[in-house]
mmCIF file of C-alpha atoms and ligand atoms in Angstrom:
data_model
loop_
_atom_site.group_PDB
_atom_site.id
_atom_site.type_symbol
_atom_site.label_atom_id
_atom_site.label_comp_id
_atom_site.label_asym_id
_atom_site.label_seq_id
_atom_site.Cartn_x
_atom_site.Cartn_y
_atom_site.Cartn_z
ATOM 1 C CA MET L 1 -0.196 -0.037 0.009
ATOM 2 C CA LYS L 2 1.288 3.289 -0.836
ATOM 3 C CA ARG L 3 1.236 6.101 1.720
ATOM 4 C CA PRO L 4 -0.626 9.179 0.891
ATOM 5 C CA ILE L 5 1.850 12.308 0.376
ATOM 6 C CA PRO L 6 -0.667 15.249 1.203
ATOM 7 C CA VAL L 7 -0.072 18.354 -0.419
ATOM 8 C CA ASN L 8 0.797 19.965 2.876
ATOM 9 C CA THR L 9 1.975 19.079 5.846
ATOM 10 C CA PRO L 10 2.840 21.221 8.594
ATOM 11 C CA VAL L 11 6.138 20.745 11.032
ATOM 12 C CA LEU L 12 5.070 20.966 14.734
ATOM 13 C CA GLY L 13 8.359 19.151 16.258
ATOM 14 C CA GLY L 14 9.583 22.355 18.225
ATOM 15 C CA ASN L 15 8.149 24.235 21.267
ATOM 16 C CA GLU L 16 4.383 23.378 20.106
ATOM 17 C CA ARG L 17 3.777 20.837 22.638
ATOM 18 C CA ARG L 18 5.359 22.811 25.538
ATOM 19 C CA TYR L 19 4.045 26.251 24.850
ATOM 20 C CA LEU L 20 0.289 24.311 24.398
ATOM 21 C CA LEU L 21 0.926 22.543 27.848
ATOM 22 C CA GLU L 22 1.656 25.849 29.485
ATOM 23 C CA CYS L 23 -1.705 27.338 28.092
ATOM 24 C CA ILE L 24 -3.393 24.221 29.854
ATOM 25 C CA ASP L 25 -1.361 24.039 33.096
ATOM 26 C CA SER L 26 -2.081 27.942 33.425
ATOM 27 C CA GLU L 27 -5.570 27.749 32.356
ATOM 28 C CA TRP L 28 -4.769 30.790 30.008
ATOM 29 C CA ILE L 29 -6.427 29.983 27.008
ATOM 30 C CA SER L 30 -8.602 32.914 25.636
ATOM 31 C CA SER L 31 -7.366 35.779 23.799
ATOM 32 C CA GLU L 32 -6.189 37.345 26.973
ATOM 33 C CA GLY L 33 -3.623 34.913 27.668
ATOM 34 C CA PRO L 34 0.360 36.025 27.685
ATOM 35 C CA PHE L 35 1.062 33.886 24.268
ATOM 36 C CA VAL L 36 -0.689 36.524 22.198
ATOM 37 C CA ALA L 37 1.271 39.550 22.891
ATOM 38 C CA ARG L 38 4.436 37.323 22.838
ATOM 39 C CA PHE L 39 3.708 36.185 19.295
ATOM 40 C CA GLU L 40 2.649 39.430 17.928
ATOM 41 C CA GLU L 41 6.102 40.831 19.215
ATOM 42 C CA ALA L 42 7.945 38.150 17.744
ATOM 43 C CA PHE L 43 5.889 37.935 14.451
ATOM 44 C CA ALA L 44 6.390 42.179 14.252
ATOM 45 C CA GLY L 45 10.148 41.783 14.857
ATOM 46 C CA ARG L 46 10.497 38.836 12.013
ATOM 47 C CA VAL L 47 8.758 41.387 9.368
ATOM 48 C CA GLY L 48 10.278 44.284 10.193
ATOM 49 C CA ARG L 49 7.375 46.240 11.705
ATOM 50 C CA ARG L 50 6.671 48.344 14.923
ATOM 51 C CA TYR L 51 2.681 46.981 15.246
ATOM 52 C CA ALA L 52 1.466 43.368 15.010
ATOM 53 C CA THR L 53 -2.181 42.620 15.798
ATOM 54 C CA SER L 54 -3.315 38.879 15.817
ATOM 55 C CA VAL L 55 -6.598 38.052 14.248
ATOM 56 C CA THR L 56 -8.491 34.648 13.595
ATOM 57 C CA SER L 57 -7.821 34.382 10.033
ATOM 58 C CA GLY L 58 -5.859 35.924 6.885
ATOM 59 C CA THR L 59 -9.126 36.908 5.544
ATOM 60 C CA ALA L 60 -10.132 38.623 8.878
ATOM 61 C CA ALA L 61 -6.586 40.178 8.504
ATOM 62 C CA LEU L 62 -7.896 41.851 5.004
ATOM 63 C CA GLU L 63 -11.548 42.920 6.528
ATOM 64 C CA VAL L 64 -9.392 44.739 9.966
ATOM 65 C CA ALA L 65 -6.820 45.951 7.544
ATOM 66 C CA LEU L 66 -9.399 47.591 5.212
ATOM 67 C CA ALA L 67 -11.884 48.883 7.889
ATOM 68 C CA ALA L 68 -8.746 50.316 9.793
ATOM 69 C CA ILE L 69 -8.227 52.759 6.641
ATOM 70 C CA GLY L 70 -11.573 53.642 6.660
ATOM 71 C CA LEU L 71 -12.557 51.815 3.339
ATOM 72 C CA LYS L 72 -16.373 53.357 3.064
ATOM 73 C CA PRO L 73 -19.505 51.917 0.456
ATOM 74 C CA GLY L 74 -18.463 52.897 -2.918
ATOM 75 C CA ASP L 75 -14.874 53.066 -2.471
ATOM 76 C CA GLU L 76 -12.673 51.066 -4.917
ATOM 77 C CA VAL L 77 -9.500 48.812 -4.174
ATOM 78 C CA ILE L 78 -6.992 47.564 -7.064
ATOM 79 C CA LEU L 79 -6.246 43.984 -6.637
ATOM 80 C CA PRO L 80 -5.238 41.323 -9.122
ATOM 81 C CA SER L 81 -7.499 38.707 -10.725
ATOM 82 C CA PHE L 82 -5.485 36.236 -9.963
ATOM 83 C CA THR L 83 -5.547 35.852 -6.044
ATOM 84 C CA ILE L 84 -8.215 34.075 -3.335
ATOM 85 C CA ILE L 85 -11.780 35.460 -2.998
ATOM 86 C CA SER L 86 -10.517 36.574 0.322
ATOM 87 C CA CYS L 87 -9.377 39.796 -1.247
ATOM 88 C CA ALA L 88 -12.273 41.000 -2.673
ATOM 89 C CA ALA L 89 -14.549 39.531 -0.668
ATOM 90 C CA ALA L 90 -13.055 41.880 2.375
ATOM 91 C CA VAL L 91 -13.740 44.643 0.107
ATOM 92 C CA LEU L 92 -17.397 43.524 -0.682
ATOM 93 C CA ARG L 93 -18.041 43.005 2.979
ATOM 94 C CA LEU L 94 -16.821 46.917 3.558
ATOM 95 C CA GLY L 95 -19.423 47.717 0.690
ATOM 96 C CA GLY L 96 -16.309 48.562 -1.377
ATOM 97 C CA LYS L 97 -15.890 47.569 -5.008
ATOM 98 C CA PRO L 98 -12.952 45.208 -6.250
ATOM 99 C CA VAL L 99 -11.022 46.414 -9.428
ATOM 100 C CA VAL L 100 -8.741 43.613 -11.064
ATOM 101 C CA VAL L 101 -5.815 43.891 -12.854
ATOM 102 C CA GLU L 102 -3.966 41.026 -15.141
ATOM 103 C CA CYS L 103 -1.122 39.270 -14.010
ATOM 104 C CA ASP L 104 2.253 38.302 -15.494
ATOM 105 C CA ARG L 105 2.568 34.847 -17.351
ATOM 106 C CA LEU L 106 5.843 33.799 -15.479
ATOM 107 C CA THR L 107 5.843 35.527 -12.121
ATOM 108 C CA TRP L 108 1.846 35.115 -11.916
ATOM 109 C CA ASN L 109 2.119 37.836 -9.685
ATOM 110 C CA MET L 110 -0.070 41.290 -11.022
ATOM 111 C CA ASP L 111 1.063 43.237 -13.595
ATOM 112 C CA VAL L 112 1.963 46.384 -11.860
ATOM 113 C CA SER L 113 2.241 48.303 -15.561
ATOM 114 C CA ARG L 114 -1.714 47.957 -15.406
ATOM 115 C CA ILE L 115 -2.535 49.364 -12.441
ATOM 116 C CA ARG L 116 -2.433 53.013 -13.107
ATOM 117 C CA GLU L 117 -5.234 52.799 -16.010
ATOM 118 C CA ARG L 118 -7.578 51.551 -13.052
ATOM 119 C CA ILE L 119 -6.931 54.662 -10.779
ATOM 120 C CA ASN L 120 -9.878 56.969 -10.531
ATOM 121 C CA GLY L 121 -11.324 59.306 -7.963
ATOM 122 C CA ARG L 122 -13.192 56.641 -6.212
ATOM 123 C CA THR L 123 -9.897 54.651 -5.632
ATOM 124 C CA LYS L 124 -9.109 54.320 -2.019
ATOM 125 C CA ALA L 125 -6.307 51.648 -2.435
ATOM 126 C CA ILE L 126 -4.132 49.321 -3.876
ATOM 127 C CA MET L 127 -3.797 45.355 -3.041
ATOM 128 C CA PRO L 128 -0.686 43.760 -4.066
ATOM 129 C CA VAL L 129 -0.867 40.023 -3.083
ATOM 130 C CA HIS L 130 2.288 37.986 -3.440
ATOM 131 C CA ILE L 131 1.736 34.855 -5.442
ATOM 132 C CA PHE L 132 3.470 31.458 -4.664
ATOM 133 C CA GLY L 133 6.747 32.413 -3.454
ATOM 134 C CA MET L 134 7.459 35.565 -5.746
ATOM 135 C CA PRO L 135 6.951 38.951 -4.476
ATOM 136 C CA VAL L 136 5.067 41.797 -6.637
ATOM 137 C CA ASP L 137 7.043 44.204 -7.914
ATOM 138 C CA LEU L 138 6.235 46.868 -5.217
ATOM 139 C CA ASP L 139 8.516 49.976 -5.827
ATOM 140 C CA PRO L 140 6.089 50.769 -8.685
ATOM 141 C CA VAL L 141 2.812 50.265 -6.558
ATOM 142 C CA LEU L 142 4.363 52.151 -3.904
ATOM 143 C CA GLU L 143 5.419 55.036 -6.363
ATOM 144 C CA LEU L 144 1.733 55.199 -7.512
ATOM 145 C CA ALA L 145 -0.170 54.970 -4.464
ATOM 146 C CA ARG L 146 2.198 58.336 -3.137
ATOM 147 C CA GLU L 147 1.459 60.102 -6.455
ATOM 148 C CA HIS L 148 -2.293 59.451 -6.139
ATOM 149 C CA GLY L 149 -2.517 59.488 -2.093
ATOM 150 C CA LEU L 150 -3.583 55.834 -1.841
ATOM 151 C CA TYR L 151 -3.261 53.616 0.916
ATOM 152 C CA VAL L 152 -1.320 50.174 0.070
ATOM 153 C CA ILE L 153 -3.049 47.007 1.851
ATOM 154 C CA GLU L 154 -0.070 44.341 1.309
ATOM 155 C CA ASP L 155 -1.553 40.865 1.194
ATOM 156 C CA ALA L 156 1.451 38.884 2.286
ATOM 157 C CA ALA L 157 -0.169 35.917 3.280
ATOM 158 C CA GLN L 158 2.046 33.467 1.173
ATOM 159 C CA ALA L 159 5.207 36.003 1.553
ATOM 160 C CA GLN L 160 6.326 34.946 5.116
ATOM 161 C CA GLY L 161 10.327 34.748 4.902
ATOM 162 C CA LEU L 162 10.383 36.274 1.460
ATOM 163 C CA THR L 163 11.901 39.601 0.948
ATOM 164 C CA TYR L 164 11.385 42.109 -2.040
ATOM 165 C CA LYS L 165 15.020 43.712 -2.656
ATOM 166 C CA GLY L 166 16.425 42.503 0.445
ATOM 167 C CA ARG L 167 13.272 43.778 2.759
ATOM 168 C CA PRO L 168 10.686 41.710 4.104
ATOM 169 C CA CYS L 169 7.798 41.429 2.355
ATOM 170 C CA GLY L 170 4.785 42.575 4.793
ATOM 171 C CA SER L 171 6.985 45.671 5.558
ATOM 172 C CA PHE L 172 5.789 47.432 2.802
ATOM 173 C CA GLY L 173 1.898 48.368 2.996
ATOM 174 C CA HIS L 174 0.557 50.687 4.994
ATOM 175 C CA ILE L 175 -0.750 47.712 6.609
ATOM 176 C CA SER L 176 0.008 44.277 5.245
ATOM 177 C CA ALA L 177 -1.776 40.990 6.245
ATOM 178 C CA PHE L 178 -0.922 37.645 6.918
ATOM 179 C CA SER L 179 -2.393 34.218 7.404
ATOM 180 C CA PHE L 180 -1.504 31.048 9.837
ATOM 181 C CA TYR L 181 -3.587 28.528 7.716
ATOM 182 C CA PRO L 182 -1.355 25.310 8.075
ATOM 183 C CA ASN L 183 0.062 25.822 4.827
ATOM 184 C CA LYS L 184 1.642 29.123 5.412
ATOM 185 C CA LEU L 185 4.962 29.235 6.868
ATOM 186 C CA VAL L 186 3.941 29.635 10.382
ATOM 187 C CA THR L 187 0.699 27.960 11.249
ATOM 188 C CA THR L 188 -1.582 28.447 14.089
ATOM 189 C CA GLY L 189 -3.819 25.966 12.670
ATOM 190 C CA GLU L 190 -6.472 29.187 11.615
ATOM 191 C CA GLY L 191 -5.099 32.696 12.284
ATOM 192 C CA GLY L 192 -3.740 35.659 10.959
ATOM 193 C CA MET L 193 -2.003 38.831 11.496
ATOM 194 C CA VAL L 194 -2.302 42.714 10.414
ATOM 195 C CA VAL L 195 1.238 44.628 10.908
ATOM 196 C CA CYS L 196 1.855 48.531 10.515
ATOM 197 C CA ASP L 197 4.119 50.857 11.798
ATOM 198 C CA ASP L 198 1.387 53.683 12.468
ATOM 199 C CA PRO L 199 -0.090 53.833 16.039
ATOM 200 C CA GLU L 200 -3.298 55.349 14.755
ATOM 201 C CA LEU L 201 -3.761 52.338 12.412
ATOM 202 C CA ASP L 202 -2.763 49.873 14.951
ATOM 203 C CA LYS L 203 -5.214 51.526 17.416
ATOM 204 C CA ARG L 204 -7.673 50.841 14.768
ATOM 205 C CA CYS L 205 -6.540 47.325 13.895
ATOM 206 C CA ARG L 206 -6.806 46.609 17.538
ATOM 207 C CA SER L 207 -10.435 48.303 18.121
ATOM 208 C CA TYR L 208 -12.053 46.267 14.807
ATOM 209 C CA ARG L 209 -10.579 43.011 15.893
ATOM 210 C CA ASN L 210 -11.914 43.620 19.462
ATOM 211 C CA LEU L 211 -15.681 44.632 18.696
ATOM 212 C CA CYS L 212 -14.728 48.340 19.053
ATOM 213 C CA PHE L 213 -15.181 48.413 22.869
ATOM 214 C CA LEU L 214 -14.317 52.138 24.051
ATOM 215 C CA PRO L 215 -11.297 52.085 25.715
ATOM 216 C CA GLU L 216 -12.581 54.198 28.309
ATOM 217 C CA ARG L 217 -16.100 52.464 28.771
ATOM 218 C CA ARG L 218 -15.988 48.611 27.907
ATOM 219 C CA PHE L 219 -19.583 47.886 26.032
ATOM 220 C CA VAL L 220 -19.824 51.237 24.907
ATOM 221 C CA HIS L 221 -19.401 51.101 21.184
ATOM 222 C CA GLU L 222 -19.370 53.866 18.420
ATOM 223 C CA GLU L 223 -18.586 51.513 15.701
ATOM 224 C CA ILE L 224 -19.324 47.800 14.791
ATOM 225 C CA GLY L 225 -16.296 45.767 14.624
ATOM 226 C CA TRP L 226 -15.491 41.937 14.702
ATOM 227 C CA ASN L 227 -14.730 39.377 17.045
ATOM 228 C CA TYR L 228 -11.564 38.398 15.481
ATOM 229 C CA ARG L 229 -9.495 37.713 18.551
ATOM 230 C CA MET L 230 -6.826 35.008 18.547
ATOM 231 C CA THR L 231 -6.724 32.730 21.578
ATOM 232 C CA ASN L 232 -3.565 31.997 23.461
ATOM 233 C CA LEU L 233 -3.659 28.340 22.508
ATOM 234 C CA GLN L 234 -3.243 29.261 18.945
ATOM 235 C CA ALA L 235 -0.866 31.892 19.576
ATOM 236 C CA ALA L 236 1.311 29.434 21.888
ATOM 237 C CA LEU L 237 1.593 27.541 18.608
ATOM 238 C CA GLY L 238 2.432 30.214 16.714
ATOM 239 C CA LEU L 239 5.450 31.365 18.894
ATOM 240 C CA ALA L 240 7.088 28.093 18.657
ATOM 241 C CA GLN L 241 6.549 28.158 14.747
ATOM 242 C CA VAL L 242 8.011 31.852 14.451
ATOM 243 C CA GLU L 243 11.469 30.507 16.208
ATOM 244 C CA ARG L 244 11.789 28.108 13.513
ATOM 245 C CA TRP L 245 11.650 30.891 11.035
ATOM 246 C CA ASP L 246 15.006 30.461 9.125
ATOM 247 C CA ALA L 247 15.128 27.054 9.195
ATOM 248 C CA SER L 248 11.448 26.897 7.489
ATOM 249 C CA VAL L 249 12.897 29.839 4.956
ATOM 250 C CA VAL L 250 15.749 27.376 4.272
ATOM 251 C CA ARG L 251 14.049 23.946 3.981
ATOM 252 C CA LYS L 252 11.189 25.605 1.602
ATOM 253 C CA ARG L 253 13.851 26.875 -1.015
ATOM 254 C CA GLU L 254 15.598 23.368 -0.777
ATOM 255 C CA ILE L 255 12.271 21.806 -1.571
ATOM 256 C CA GLY L 256 11.549 24.048 -4.643
ATOM 257 C CA ARG L 257 14.836 23.736 -6.235
ATOM 258 C CA THR L 258 14.931 20.016 -5.819
ATOM 259 C CA TYR L 259 11.739 20.323 -7.674
ATOM 260 C CA GLN L 260 13.301 22.545 -10.053
ATOM 261 C CA LYS L 261 16.383 20.530 -10.647
ATOM 262 C CA LEU L 262 14.415 17.126 -10.998
ATOM 263 C CA LEU L 263 11.247 18.476 -13.315
ATOM 264 C CA ARG L 264 13.360 20.559 -15.680
ATOM 265 C CA GLY L 265 14.556 17.526 -17.864
ATOM 266 C CA LEU L 266 10.660 16.551 -18.207
ATOM 267 C CA ASN L 267 9.956 19.840 -20.382
ATOM 268 C CA ALA L 268 6.194 18.818 -19.823
ATOM 269 C CA PHE L 269 5.120 22.190 -17.665
ATOM 270 C CA GLN L 270 6.090 25.772 -17.238
ATOM 271 C CA LEU L 271 7.983 25.783 -13.820
ATOM 272 C CA PRO L 272 7.920 28.799 -11.502
ATOM 273 C CA VAL L 273 11.006 31.322 -11.917
ATOM 274 C CA GLU L 274 13.978 31.053 -9.883
ATOM 275 C CA GLY L 275 13.960 34.302 -9.029
ATOM 276 C CA ASP L 276 14.580 37.978 -10.630
ATOM 277 C CA GLU L 277 16.269 41.340 -9.833
ATOM 278 C CA THR L 278 14.061 41.699 -6.962
ATOM 279 C CA ALA L 279 14.051 38.500 -5.169
ATOM 280 C CA GLU L 280 14.762 34.768 -4.644
ATOM 281 C CA ASN L 281 12.036 32.431 -5.233
ATOM 282 C CA LEU L 282 10.548 31.038 -1.714
ATOM 283 C CA TYR L 283 8.732 28.193 -3.615
ATOM 284 C CA TRP L 284 5.949 28.621 -1.180
ATOM 285 C CA VAL L 285 4.021 26.013 -3.175
ATOM 286 C CA PHE L 286 5.668 24.623 -5.948
ATOM 287 C CA GLY L 287 3.291 25.530 -9.071
ATOM 288 C CA LEU L 288 3.247 23.837 -12.662
ATOM 289 C CA VAL L 289 1.473 24.793 -15.688
ATOM 290 C CA ILE L 290 0.644 22.899 -18.666
ATOM 291 C CA PRO L 291 1.770 24.814 -21.817
ATOM 292 C CA GLU L 292 0.013 25.208 -24.785
ATOM 293 C CA GLY L 293 -0.652 22.224 -26.536
ATOM 294 C CA GLY L 294 0.374 19.964 -23.630
ATOM 295 C CA SER L 295 -0.430 16.345 -24.270
ATOM 296 C CA LEU L 296 -2.702 16.207 -20.854
ATOM 297 C CA THR L 297 -4.791 18.795 -18.802
ATOM 298 C CA ALA L 298 -4.206 19.996 -15.446
ATOM 299 C CA GLY L 299 -7.186 18.118 -14.202
ATOM 300 C CA GLU L 300 -5.856 14.856 -15.919
ATOM 301 C CA VAL L 301 -2.599 15.183 -14.391
ATOM 302 C CA MET L 302 -4.068 15.982 -11.037
ATOM 303 C CA VAL L 303 -6.424 12.747 -11.364
ATOM 304 C CA ARG L 304 -3.298 10.743 -12.171
ATOM 305 C CA LEU L 305 -1.515 11.931 -9.350
ATOM 306 C CA GLY L 306 -4.293 11.540 -7.404
ATOM 307 C CA GLN L 307 -4.432 7.809 -8.135
ATOM 308 C CA GLU L 308 -1.068 7.333 -6.957
ATOM 309 C CA LYS L 309 -2.364 9.177 -3.846
ATOM 310 C CA ILE L 310 -0.141 12.327 -4.332
ATOM 311 C CA GLY L 311 -2.430 15.562 -3.225
ATOM 312 C CA THR L 312 -2.483 18.492 -5.814
ATOM 313 C CA ARG L 313 -4.223 21.616 -5.562
ATOM 314 C CA PRO L 314 -5.709 23.523 -8.685
ATOM 315 C CA PHE L 315 -4.461 27.284 -8.926
ATOM 316 C CA PHE L 316 -6.868 30.197 -7.922
ATOM 317 C CA TRP L 317 -9.725 30.787 -10.119
ATOM 318 C CA PRO L 318 -9.215 34.628 -11.213
ATOM 319 C CA MET L 319 -11.918 36.837 -9.654
ATOM 320 C CA HIS L 320 -13.239 38.281 -13.099
ATOM 321 C CA ALA L 321 -14.445 34.598 -13.678
ATOM 322 C CA GLN L 322 -16.078 33.834 -10.360
ATOM 323 C CA PRO L 323 -19.788 33.233 -10.731
ATOM 324 C CA VAL L 324 -20.750 34.873 -7.323
ATOM 325 C CA LEU L 325 -18.852 38.235 -8.553
ATOM 326 C CA ARG L 326 -20.066 38.281 -12.229
ATOM 327 C CA GLU L 327 -23.856 37.893 -10.607
ATOM 328 C CA MET L 328 -22.935 41.014 -8.632
ATOM 329 C CA GLY L 329 -22.409 42.549 -12.000
ATOM 330 C CA LEU L 330 -18.761 42.895 -11.358
ATOM 331 C CA PHE L 331 -16.166 42.586 -14.336
ATOM 332 C CA ALA L 332 -18.802 41.918 -17.080
ATOM 333 C CA ASP L 333 -16.481 43.576 -19.561
ATOM 334 C CA GLU L 334 -13.166 42.443 -18.103
ATOM 335 C CA SER L 335 -11.009 40.352 -20.386
ATOM 336 C CA LEU L 336 -7.885 39.012 -18.543
ATOM 337 C CA PRO L 337 -6.684 36.169 -20.549
ATOM 338 C CA VAL L 338 -3.340 35.448 -18.654
ATOM 339 C CA SER L 339 -5.115 35.458 -15.520
ATOM 340 C CA LEU L 340 -7.752 32.576 -16.575
ATOM 341 C CA TRP L 341 -4.881 30.628 -18.487
ATOM 342 C CA LEU L 342 -3.211 30.113 -15.278
ATOM 343 C CA GLY L 343 -6.657 29.531 -13.652
ATOM 344 C CA ARG L 344 -7.378 26.689 -16.144
ATOM 345 C CA ASN L 345 -3.805 25.419 -16.642
ATOM 346 C CA GLY L 346 -2.103 25.449 -13.496
ATOM 347 C CA PHE L 347 -2.126 23.451 -10.161
ATOM 348 C CA TYR L 348 0.718 22.453 -7.634
ATOM 349 C CA ILE L 349 2.472 19.556 -6.020
ATOM 350 C CA PRO L 350 3.175 18.494 -2.273
ATOM 351 C CA SER L 351 5.953 21.162 -0.628
ATOM 352 C CA GLY L 352 4.920 21.454 2.841
ATOM 353 C CA LEU L 353 7.555 21.895 5.429
ATOM 354 C CA GLY L 354 6.672 18.163 6.573
ATOM 355 C CA LEU L 355 7.383 16.618 3.193
ATOM 356 C CA THR L 356 10.339 14.213 3.440
ATOM 357 C CA PRO L 357 13.263 13.809 0.800
ATOM 358 C CA GLU L 358 11.618 10.300 -0.043
ATOM 359 C CA GLU L 359 7.978 11.764 -0.718
ATOM 360 C CA GLN L 360 9.540 14.290 -2.862
ATOM 361 C CA GLN L 361 11.522 11.432 -4.892
ATOM 362 C CA ARG L 362 7.956 9.741 -5.587
ATOM 363 C CA VAL L 363 6.170 12.518 -6.706
ATOM 364 C CA VAL L 364 9.109 13.377 -9.260
ATOM 365 C CA GLU L 365 9.162 9.374 -10.226
ATOM 366 C CA VAL L 366 5.420 9.526 -10.744
ATOM 367 C CA LEU L 367 5.346 12.503 -12.770
ATOM 368 C CA TRP L 368 8.481 11.058 -14.819
ATOM 369 C CA GLU L 369 6.340 7.984 -15.898
ATOM 370 C CA LEU L 370 3.344 9.658 -16.730
ATOM 371 C CA TYR L 371 5.474 11.870 -19.494
ATOM 372 C CA GLY L 372 8.204 9.388 -20.014
HETATM 373 C C1 LIG S 1 -4.268 31.967 2.912
HETATM 374 C C2 LIG S 1 -4.544 33.416 2.071
HETATM 375 C C3 LIG S 1 -5.309 34.155 2.370
HETATM 376 C C4 LIG S 1 -6.419 33.639 3.167
HETATM 377 O O1 LIG S 1 -6.276 33.340 4.906
HETATM 378 P P1 LIG S 1 -7.034 32.641 5.747
HETATM 379 O O2 LIG S 1 -6.278 32.294 7.063
HETATM 380 O O3 LIG S 1 -7.322 30.783 4.853
HETATM 381 O O4 LIG S 1 -8.204 33.296 5.765
HETATM 382 C C5 LIG S 1 -5.486 35.422 1.826
HETATM 383 N N1 LIG S 1 -4.819 35.977 1.047
HETATM 384 C C6 LIG S 1 -3.471 34.902 0.600
HETATM 385 C C7 LIG S 1 -2.716 35.171 -0.535
HETATM 386 C C8 LIG S 1 -3.783 33.561 0.954
HETATM 387 O O5 LIG S 1 -2.665 32.914 0.656
#
């Protein structure tokens, strides 16, 4: 019997168990427990920010960030079409309008040269999203934002440990958002974080996370917030995970480079870029794209790998082709062929931190058998 190789396996072998037991032994399990502040501080340090506010998910982090910059109904936010629904959903929850741009065929990140044409009087923010291990080309984004007085909300959920021109991703946005879902570099099971350097923005993030209690009188509210508080149990896991940050970054790149080396000769897929002048790929996931004229479809390859008990995930389905968003009347005239092409032809293979060298070898062998 072949053992299954999941698309992602986390590594929990450090202080996770000890810190969790500390929570239980001390009876601190809620968001009031001491690990929450410790995790926030350690995480802020890692991404080079002054303030960090933990929340319950990456999706929640984006909502809190947009609320904190004062996104109002009718405000527009420019984001890549090739991303997760969380980005567009957060904008819509606040009554805003997501405006999508095309992505790059090689890096899979938003094509920043297409942002300017989408800016108008209603634009409030740009939301660059780092995709699959390569950063968005941020300098032109920051320049445009300065020029037009826009906020930058950086979605760095997939970019923990990644740098852009030597500086940590997540250190660039007015507010930057992270997720701690188990396929992310640091995981808390479920969880997220918003980080920033501005004390006013930080205060607003903390308030929105915690139902907007007035500091001077609890249970009195001038605004509606959310209960997006992270528990002490989750933060205990998170702190232990942050302690393994450097090793996790090294391991991610090792997995990615091994796939590069062993799959290149197959000539069956467009592989991820190894890097460019802004960054070296972190290979948060290892994506494969079937080129034009490929003998098998992405769906067929995923089925074949599935028969060998190897987990895969398809790429994102672009926002401009989402049934739910089109039904709202959004993106009716939008034609973004690169995003759609990636959505149709891309998928990723196991690359979690818990992947063993033997497992990786088997994934490679099965792909070679499929095309050999
Ligand atoms: C994972 C992810 C999210 C959402 O995070 P959750 O914790 O699953 O809500 C948002 N944006 C990006 C780019 C992600 O990869």
